[in-house]
Each structure stands twice: as structure tokens, then as C-alpha cells.
Coordinates of C-alpha atoms (C1' of nucleotides) in Angstrom, one line a residue:
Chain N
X889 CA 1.0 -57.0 25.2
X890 CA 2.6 -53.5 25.4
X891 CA 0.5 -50.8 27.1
X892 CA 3.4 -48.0 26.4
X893 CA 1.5 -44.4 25.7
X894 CA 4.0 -42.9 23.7
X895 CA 2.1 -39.6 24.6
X896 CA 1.9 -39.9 28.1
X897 CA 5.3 -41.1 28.4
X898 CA 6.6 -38.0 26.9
X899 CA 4.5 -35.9 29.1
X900 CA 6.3 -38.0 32.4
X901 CA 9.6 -36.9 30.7
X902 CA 8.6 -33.3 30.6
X903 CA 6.9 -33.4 34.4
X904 CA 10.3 -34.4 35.5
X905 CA 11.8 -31.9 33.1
X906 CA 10.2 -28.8 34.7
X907 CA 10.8 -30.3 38.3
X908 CA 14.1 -30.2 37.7
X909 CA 14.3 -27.0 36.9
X910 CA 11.7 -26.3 40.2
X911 CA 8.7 -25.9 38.4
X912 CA 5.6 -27.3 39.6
X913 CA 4.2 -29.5 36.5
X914 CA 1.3 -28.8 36.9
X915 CA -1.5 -29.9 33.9
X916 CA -1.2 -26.4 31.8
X917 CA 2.1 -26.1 31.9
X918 CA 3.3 -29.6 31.0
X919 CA 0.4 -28.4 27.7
X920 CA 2.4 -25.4 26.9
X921 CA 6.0 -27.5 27.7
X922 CA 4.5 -29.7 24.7
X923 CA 4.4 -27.4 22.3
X924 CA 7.7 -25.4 23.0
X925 CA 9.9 -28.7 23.9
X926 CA 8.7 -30.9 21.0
X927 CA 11.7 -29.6 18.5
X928 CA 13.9 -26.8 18.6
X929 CA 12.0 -23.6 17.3
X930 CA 11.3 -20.2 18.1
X931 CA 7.6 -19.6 18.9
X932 CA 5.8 -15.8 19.4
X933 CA 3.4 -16.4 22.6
X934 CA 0.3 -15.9 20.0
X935 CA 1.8 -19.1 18.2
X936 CA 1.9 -20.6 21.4
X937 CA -1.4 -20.1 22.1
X938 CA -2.6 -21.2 18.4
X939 CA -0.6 -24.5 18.4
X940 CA -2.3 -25.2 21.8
X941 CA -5.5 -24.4 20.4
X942 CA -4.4 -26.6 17.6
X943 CA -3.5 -29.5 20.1
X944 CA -7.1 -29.1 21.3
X945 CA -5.8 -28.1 24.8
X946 CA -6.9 -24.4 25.6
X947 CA -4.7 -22.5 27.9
X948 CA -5.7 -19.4 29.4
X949 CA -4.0 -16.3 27.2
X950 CA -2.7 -15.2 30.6
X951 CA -0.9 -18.3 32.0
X952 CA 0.6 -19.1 28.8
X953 CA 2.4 -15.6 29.0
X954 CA 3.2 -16.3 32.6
X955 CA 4.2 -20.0 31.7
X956 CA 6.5 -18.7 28.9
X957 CA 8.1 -16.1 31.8
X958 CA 8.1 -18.6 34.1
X959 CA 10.6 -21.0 31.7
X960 CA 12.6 -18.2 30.3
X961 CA 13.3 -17.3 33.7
X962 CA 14.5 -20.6 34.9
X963 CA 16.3 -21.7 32.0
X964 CA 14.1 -23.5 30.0
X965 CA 13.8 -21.1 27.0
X966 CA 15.6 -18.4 25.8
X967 CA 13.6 -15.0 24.8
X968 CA 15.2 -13.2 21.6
X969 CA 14.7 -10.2 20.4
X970 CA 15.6 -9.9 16.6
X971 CA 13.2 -7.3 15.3
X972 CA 10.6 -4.9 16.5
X973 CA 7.8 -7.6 16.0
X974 CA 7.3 -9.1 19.7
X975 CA 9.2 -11.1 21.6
X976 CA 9.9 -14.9 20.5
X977 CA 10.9 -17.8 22.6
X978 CA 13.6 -20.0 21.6
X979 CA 13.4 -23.5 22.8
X980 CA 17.4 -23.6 22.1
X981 CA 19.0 -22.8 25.0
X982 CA 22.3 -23.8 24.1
X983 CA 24.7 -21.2 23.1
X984 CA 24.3 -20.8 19.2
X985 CA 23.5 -18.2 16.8
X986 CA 21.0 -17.3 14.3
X987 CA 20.5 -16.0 10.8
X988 CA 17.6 -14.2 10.3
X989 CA 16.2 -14.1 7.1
X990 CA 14.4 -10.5 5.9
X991 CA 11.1 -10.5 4.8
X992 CA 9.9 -13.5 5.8
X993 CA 11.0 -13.1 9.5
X994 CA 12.5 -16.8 8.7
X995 CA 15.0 -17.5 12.2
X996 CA 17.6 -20.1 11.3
X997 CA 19.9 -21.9 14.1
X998 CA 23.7 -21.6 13.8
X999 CA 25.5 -24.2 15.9
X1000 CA 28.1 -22.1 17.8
X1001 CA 30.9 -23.8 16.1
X1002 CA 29.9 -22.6 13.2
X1003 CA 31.3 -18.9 14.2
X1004 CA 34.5 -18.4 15.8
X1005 CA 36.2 -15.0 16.2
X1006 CA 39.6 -14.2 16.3
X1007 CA 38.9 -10.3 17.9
X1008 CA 36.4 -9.7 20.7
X1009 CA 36.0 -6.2 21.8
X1010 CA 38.0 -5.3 26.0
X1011 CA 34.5 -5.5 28.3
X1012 CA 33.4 -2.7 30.3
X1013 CA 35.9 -2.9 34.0
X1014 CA 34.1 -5.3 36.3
X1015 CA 32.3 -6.3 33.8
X1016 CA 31.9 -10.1 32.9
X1017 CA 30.7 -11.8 29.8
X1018 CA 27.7 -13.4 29.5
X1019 CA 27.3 -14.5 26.3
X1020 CA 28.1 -13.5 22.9
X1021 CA 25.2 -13.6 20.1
X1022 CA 25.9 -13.3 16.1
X1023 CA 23.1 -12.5 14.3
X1024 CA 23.6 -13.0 10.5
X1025 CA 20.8 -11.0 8.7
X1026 CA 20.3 -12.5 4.5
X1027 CA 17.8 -11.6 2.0
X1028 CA 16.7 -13.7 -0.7
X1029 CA 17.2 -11.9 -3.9
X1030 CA 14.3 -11.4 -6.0
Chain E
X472 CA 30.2 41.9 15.3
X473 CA 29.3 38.2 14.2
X474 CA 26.1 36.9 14.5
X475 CA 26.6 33.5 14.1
X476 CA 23.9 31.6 15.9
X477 CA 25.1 27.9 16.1
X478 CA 21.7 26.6 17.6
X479 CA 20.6 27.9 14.1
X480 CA 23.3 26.9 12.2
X481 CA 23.0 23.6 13.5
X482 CA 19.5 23.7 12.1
X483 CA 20.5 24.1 8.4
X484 CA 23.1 21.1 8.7
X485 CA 20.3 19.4 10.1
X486 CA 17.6 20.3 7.2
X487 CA 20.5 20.0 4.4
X488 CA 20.9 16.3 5.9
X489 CA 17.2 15.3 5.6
X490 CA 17.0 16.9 2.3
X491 CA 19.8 14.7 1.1
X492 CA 17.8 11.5 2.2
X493 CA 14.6 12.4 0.4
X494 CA 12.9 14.3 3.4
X495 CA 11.1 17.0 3.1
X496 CA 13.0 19.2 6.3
X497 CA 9.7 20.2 8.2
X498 CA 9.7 21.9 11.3
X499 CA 9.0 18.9 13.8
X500 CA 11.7 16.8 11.9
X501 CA 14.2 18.8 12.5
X502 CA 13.3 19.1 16.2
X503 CA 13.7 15.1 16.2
X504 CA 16.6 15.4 14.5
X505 CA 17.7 17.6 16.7
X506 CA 16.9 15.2 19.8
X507 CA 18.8 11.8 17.6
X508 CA 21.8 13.2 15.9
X509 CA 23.4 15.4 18.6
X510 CA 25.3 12.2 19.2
X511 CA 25.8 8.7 18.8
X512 CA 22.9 7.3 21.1
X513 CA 20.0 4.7 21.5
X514 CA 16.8 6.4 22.6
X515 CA 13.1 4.5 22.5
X516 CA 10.4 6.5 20.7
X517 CA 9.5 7.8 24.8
X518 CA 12.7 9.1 25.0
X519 CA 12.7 10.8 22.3
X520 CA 9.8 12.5 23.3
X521 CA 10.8 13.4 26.6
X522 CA 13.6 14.9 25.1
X523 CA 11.7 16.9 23.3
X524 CA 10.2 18.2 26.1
X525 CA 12.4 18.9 27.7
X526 CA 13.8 21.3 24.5
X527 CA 10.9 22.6 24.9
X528 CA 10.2 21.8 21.3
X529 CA 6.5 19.5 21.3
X530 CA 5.6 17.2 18.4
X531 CA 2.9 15.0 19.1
X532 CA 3.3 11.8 19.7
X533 CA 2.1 10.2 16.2
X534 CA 4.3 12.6 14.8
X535 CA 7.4 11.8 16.7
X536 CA 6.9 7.6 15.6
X537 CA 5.8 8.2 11.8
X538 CA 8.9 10.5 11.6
X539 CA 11.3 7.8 13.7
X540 CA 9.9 5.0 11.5
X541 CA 10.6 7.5 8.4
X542 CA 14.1 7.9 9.2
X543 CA 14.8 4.2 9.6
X544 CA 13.3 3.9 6.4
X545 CA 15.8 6.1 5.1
X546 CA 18.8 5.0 6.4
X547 CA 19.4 7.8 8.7
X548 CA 18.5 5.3 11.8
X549 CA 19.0 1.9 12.4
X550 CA 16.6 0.3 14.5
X551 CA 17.3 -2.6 17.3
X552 CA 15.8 -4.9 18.8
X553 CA 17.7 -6.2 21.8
X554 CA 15.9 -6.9 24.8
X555 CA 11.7 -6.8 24.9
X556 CA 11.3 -4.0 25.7
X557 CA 10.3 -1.5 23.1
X558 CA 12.4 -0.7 19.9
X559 CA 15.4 1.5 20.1
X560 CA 16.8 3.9 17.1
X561 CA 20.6 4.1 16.7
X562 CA 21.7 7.0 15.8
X563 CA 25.1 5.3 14.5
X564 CA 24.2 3.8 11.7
X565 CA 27.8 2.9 10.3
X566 CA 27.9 -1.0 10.8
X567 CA 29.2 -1.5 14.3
X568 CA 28.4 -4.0 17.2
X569 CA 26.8 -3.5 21.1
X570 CA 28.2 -4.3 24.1
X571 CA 24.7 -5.0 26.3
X572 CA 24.9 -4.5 29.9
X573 CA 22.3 -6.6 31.5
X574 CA 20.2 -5.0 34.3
X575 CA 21.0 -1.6 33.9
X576 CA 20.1 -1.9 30.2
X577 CA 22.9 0.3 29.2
X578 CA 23.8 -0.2 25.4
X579 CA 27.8 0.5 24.2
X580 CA 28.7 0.5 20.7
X581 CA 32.0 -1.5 19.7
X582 CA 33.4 -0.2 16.7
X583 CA 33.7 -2.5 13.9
X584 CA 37.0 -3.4 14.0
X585 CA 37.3 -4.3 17.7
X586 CA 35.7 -8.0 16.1
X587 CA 36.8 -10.0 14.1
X588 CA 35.5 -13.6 12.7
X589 CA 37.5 -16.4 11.9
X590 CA 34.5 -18.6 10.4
X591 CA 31.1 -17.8 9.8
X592 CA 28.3 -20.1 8.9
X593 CA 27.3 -21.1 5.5
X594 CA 24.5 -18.7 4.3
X595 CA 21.3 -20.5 2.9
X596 CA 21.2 -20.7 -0.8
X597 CA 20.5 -18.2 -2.7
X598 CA 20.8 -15.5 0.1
X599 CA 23.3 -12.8 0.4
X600 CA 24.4 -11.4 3.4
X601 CA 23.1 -8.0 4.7
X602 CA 25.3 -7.9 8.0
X603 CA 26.6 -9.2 10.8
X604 CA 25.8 -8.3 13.9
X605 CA 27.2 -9.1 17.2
X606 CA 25.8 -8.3 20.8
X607 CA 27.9 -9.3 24.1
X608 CA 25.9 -9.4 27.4
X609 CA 27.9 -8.2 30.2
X610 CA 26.7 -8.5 34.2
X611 CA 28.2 -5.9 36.4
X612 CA 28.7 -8.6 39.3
X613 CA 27.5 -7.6 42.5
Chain R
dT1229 C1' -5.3 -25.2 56.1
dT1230 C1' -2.0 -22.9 53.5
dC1231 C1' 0.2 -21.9 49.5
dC1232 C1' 0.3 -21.9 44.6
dT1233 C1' -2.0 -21.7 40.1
dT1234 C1' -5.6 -20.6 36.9
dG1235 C1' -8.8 -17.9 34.2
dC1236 C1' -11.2 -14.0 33.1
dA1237 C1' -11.4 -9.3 32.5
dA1238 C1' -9.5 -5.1 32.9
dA1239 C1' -5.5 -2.4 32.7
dA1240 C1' -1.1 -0.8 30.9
dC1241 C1' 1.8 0.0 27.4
dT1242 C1' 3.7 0.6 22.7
dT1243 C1' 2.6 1.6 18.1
dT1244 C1' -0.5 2.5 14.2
dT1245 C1' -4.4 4.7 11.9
dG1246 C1' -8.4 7.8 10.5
dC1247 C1' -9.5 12.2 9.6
dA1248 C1' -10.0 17.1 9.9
dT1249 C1' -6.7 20.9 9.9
dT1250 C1' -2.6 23.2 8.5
dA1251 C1' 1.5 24.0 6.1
dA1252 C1' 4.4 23.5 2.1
dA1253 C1' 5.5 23.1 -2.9
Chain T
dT207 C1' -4.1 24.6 -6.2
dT208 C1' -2.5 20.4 -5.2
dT209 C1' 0.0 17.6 -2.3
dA210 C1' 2.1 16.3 1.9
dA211 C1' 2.6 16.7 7.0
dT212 C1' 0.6 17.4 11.6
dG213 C1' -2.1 16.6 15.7
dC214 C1' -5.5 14.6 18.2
dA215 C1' -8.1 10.8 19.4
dA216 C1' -9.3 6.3 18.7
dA217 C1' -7.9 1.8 17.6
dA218 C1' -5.0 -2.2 17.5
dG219 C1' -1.7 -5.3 19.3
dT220 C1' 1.1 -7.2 23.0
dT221 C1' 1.9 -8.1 27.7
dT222 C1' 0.8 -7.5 32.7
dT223 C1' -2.1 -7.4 36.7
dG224 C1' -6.0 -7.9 40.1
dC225 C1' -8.8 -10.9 42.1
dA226 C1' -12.0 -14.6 42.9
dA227 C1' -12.1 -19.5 42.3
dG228 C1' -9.9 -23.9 42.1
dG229 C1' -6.3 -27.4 43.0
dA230 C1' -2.1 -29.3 45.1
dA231 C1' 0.8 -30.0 49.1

DNA sequence: TTCCTTGCAAAACTTTTGCATTAAA
DNA sequence: TTTAATGCAAAAGTTTTGCAAGGAA
């Protein structure tokens, strides 16, 4: 017989995920790590906090801003900024760009080959690149 | 004797230039206006009003963010949206790019021709593009 | 024990709104 | 006179913080 957990394996691979990256896994952040890890998307904190409540795993409003913090700041998610609406956090954190769609707010991912640029603006002196970020903003006719 | 006063002078550009967009040229308006289109710049709605302290022209606070939200509605700011922290309004809104200087905050605007694109990705059907928009984080090393 | 994390509530901050007053058309 | 804009305060929304309690090392 085979006893595999296909849930509680996937919560060993994210344990050893946020260890890696020298966060302690502890129970509500391997929770939130399951939303935000599960595909590549770009969740607001409230969402965050819905899907969990969705999940039927509560998570303080408090530690899942700190938890969300906590993995942008080590790597594990990427916070953008693409309109005045609040912040979202982009489980992505590959280099790629985005197309934002007006309206609906809709964020798509752009595989980073899918720009290239043949001018880039001379940086600040001592200044050194960090990244580069296209944002492509479309409306839907109608 | 000439008794050209250019603080006032300025005034009338200032109220002939809201006029064109549709806005009725009150007092406080032209006191932001004032603040925003002395030069290209990014200022937050706090700035702004600091600044207008500082003038020693006051508009109250609700005033200063239904008339900043009024001008990006009519074209005469374009608001951005680059780090968490609150909205800024560019005062440049010819289509142009940033140059974003992490830590200090410090936002540079690259002129549109300084890049150039080689490829850019497919646009989701149906949609037409609005614009393109590029940001470049810098770090200052050190 | 010692250090880190959590949860709750409260605070801080930005932005919006309701409404009486005032100014403009 | 009729409509629009202002100012204040209050409300709403997001994010952070203080602190006591709980859990892990």
C-alpha cells in the first residue's frame, strides 16, 4: 500500500523551501507559503488572507502582513507596485515583465525574453543596475 | 516704468492652462498648480502640501487630493505607482521612462528616446496598447 | 532558559466622503 | 439663483506596532 500525503508532502517541500532561504517554517507561515507558492500569481495581502480563510487555515491579519514582509525581503516574493491600489505580491521572482490590463486590474506575466531592447538609458555615475521592469499597460476596447 | 509682476503673470498661464483642460481655475488650484508645474517633478499628495506651506498658500488637505486626483483625470498629471509607498503625480506627462534609485527613493526621468525595444510581447487579444513603461532600479553601492 | 513567533488590539498613515459653508457662473 | 468648490471632521482602508502569551531551540 502507498501512504504518500500528497498534501503533506508538498508542505515538507515548502519547510525546506523557507529554510533555505533562513526562515524558520514554522506552522503559519508554511499556511501562507501555500497559498502564495502554489502557482505563479500576484496576490494583495487581503487575498492572502481570504484564500487562507478559504483553505480553512486562519492566520492572524498581522503575521500574514509580517510573513508576506518577511519573504519579500528574503527573496521569496517580489512586491510590485503597478497602480495606486495597494501593494501586491508576486510569487514570480524571476526577472520578467508584466502587462497590466486597465479596468479590470488584470496583471499578466511576460517571460523576459519576450522584450529585448536595443537602447537602455547611461545610469546615474556609481550607479549599478538592478533590474529593468516593462510594464505594458492594454485596454480592452469596448 | 513696467509693472510686470511675473509671480502674477505666471498665475494667468497657470489658470489659461486649467481652463484649457476643462477646470474651472479656482483659487486653491492654481496654488497646486503652482506647487506641480514649476518643473518637471514627482511629489506625493504630503509633499504637495508641505509645499504649499511653505508658499504660504494653505488648501486643506481634502482639497489638495480631490484637486491632485482631478488633474490626473485630466491629463495634466500622470500618476505612478513605483514602490509602496504612497502615490506620486508626475508632473511630466509626455510619455517618458524612470530611472529608480533604490534606498534614497530618488526618481529620474529618461526621456523617451534614450530606450528603445527590439521585441515586445504579444498583446492579448483584442487589446490595444496604451503604453510602455520602463523603470530601471539602480543601487548606489556602498 | 532564551529567543523567536503569534495574535489581538491599537496606532499610524494615506485617502475618501458627508455636509454645512462659501464662492463662482 | 443655481451650480460647483472648499474646508473640516469623520470615516474607510491598508499597514505597522506594542505587548502579553505561546512555542521552538
Amino acid at each position: 500500500m502507498d501512504h504518500v500525503d500528497p498534501a503533506r508532502s508538498e508542505r515538507q517541500r515548502l519547510k525546506a523551501l523557507l529554510a533555505e532561504h533562513g526562515i524558520q517554517p514554522t506552522a503559519q507561515r508554511v499556511r501562507v507559503a501555500e497559498v502564495l507558492f502554489c502557482r505563479d500569481q500576484h496576490l494583495t495581502a487581503e487575498q492572502v488572507i481570504h484564500a487562507l480563510g478559504r483553505n480553512g487555515s486562519h492566520v492572524s491579519k498581522a503575521t500574514v502582513y509580517n510573513t508576506l514582509n518577511l519573504f519579500a525581503g528574503k527573496g521569496l516574493l517580489k512586491a510590485l507596485s503597478l497602480d495606486r491600489e495597494c501593494c501586491r505580491f508576486d510569487s514570480n521572482t524571476r526577472p520578467h515583465h508584466h502587462i497590466h490590463v486597465e479596468g479590470t486590474g488584470e496583471l499578466i506575466d511576460v517571460p523576459p525574453g519576450s522584450v529585448e531592447f536595443s537602447r537602455l538609458p547611461p545610469l546615474p555615475a556609481g550607479a549599478e543596475q538592478v533590474s529593468v521592469e516593462v510594464v505594458v499597460r492594454v485596454r480592452r476596447p469596448g
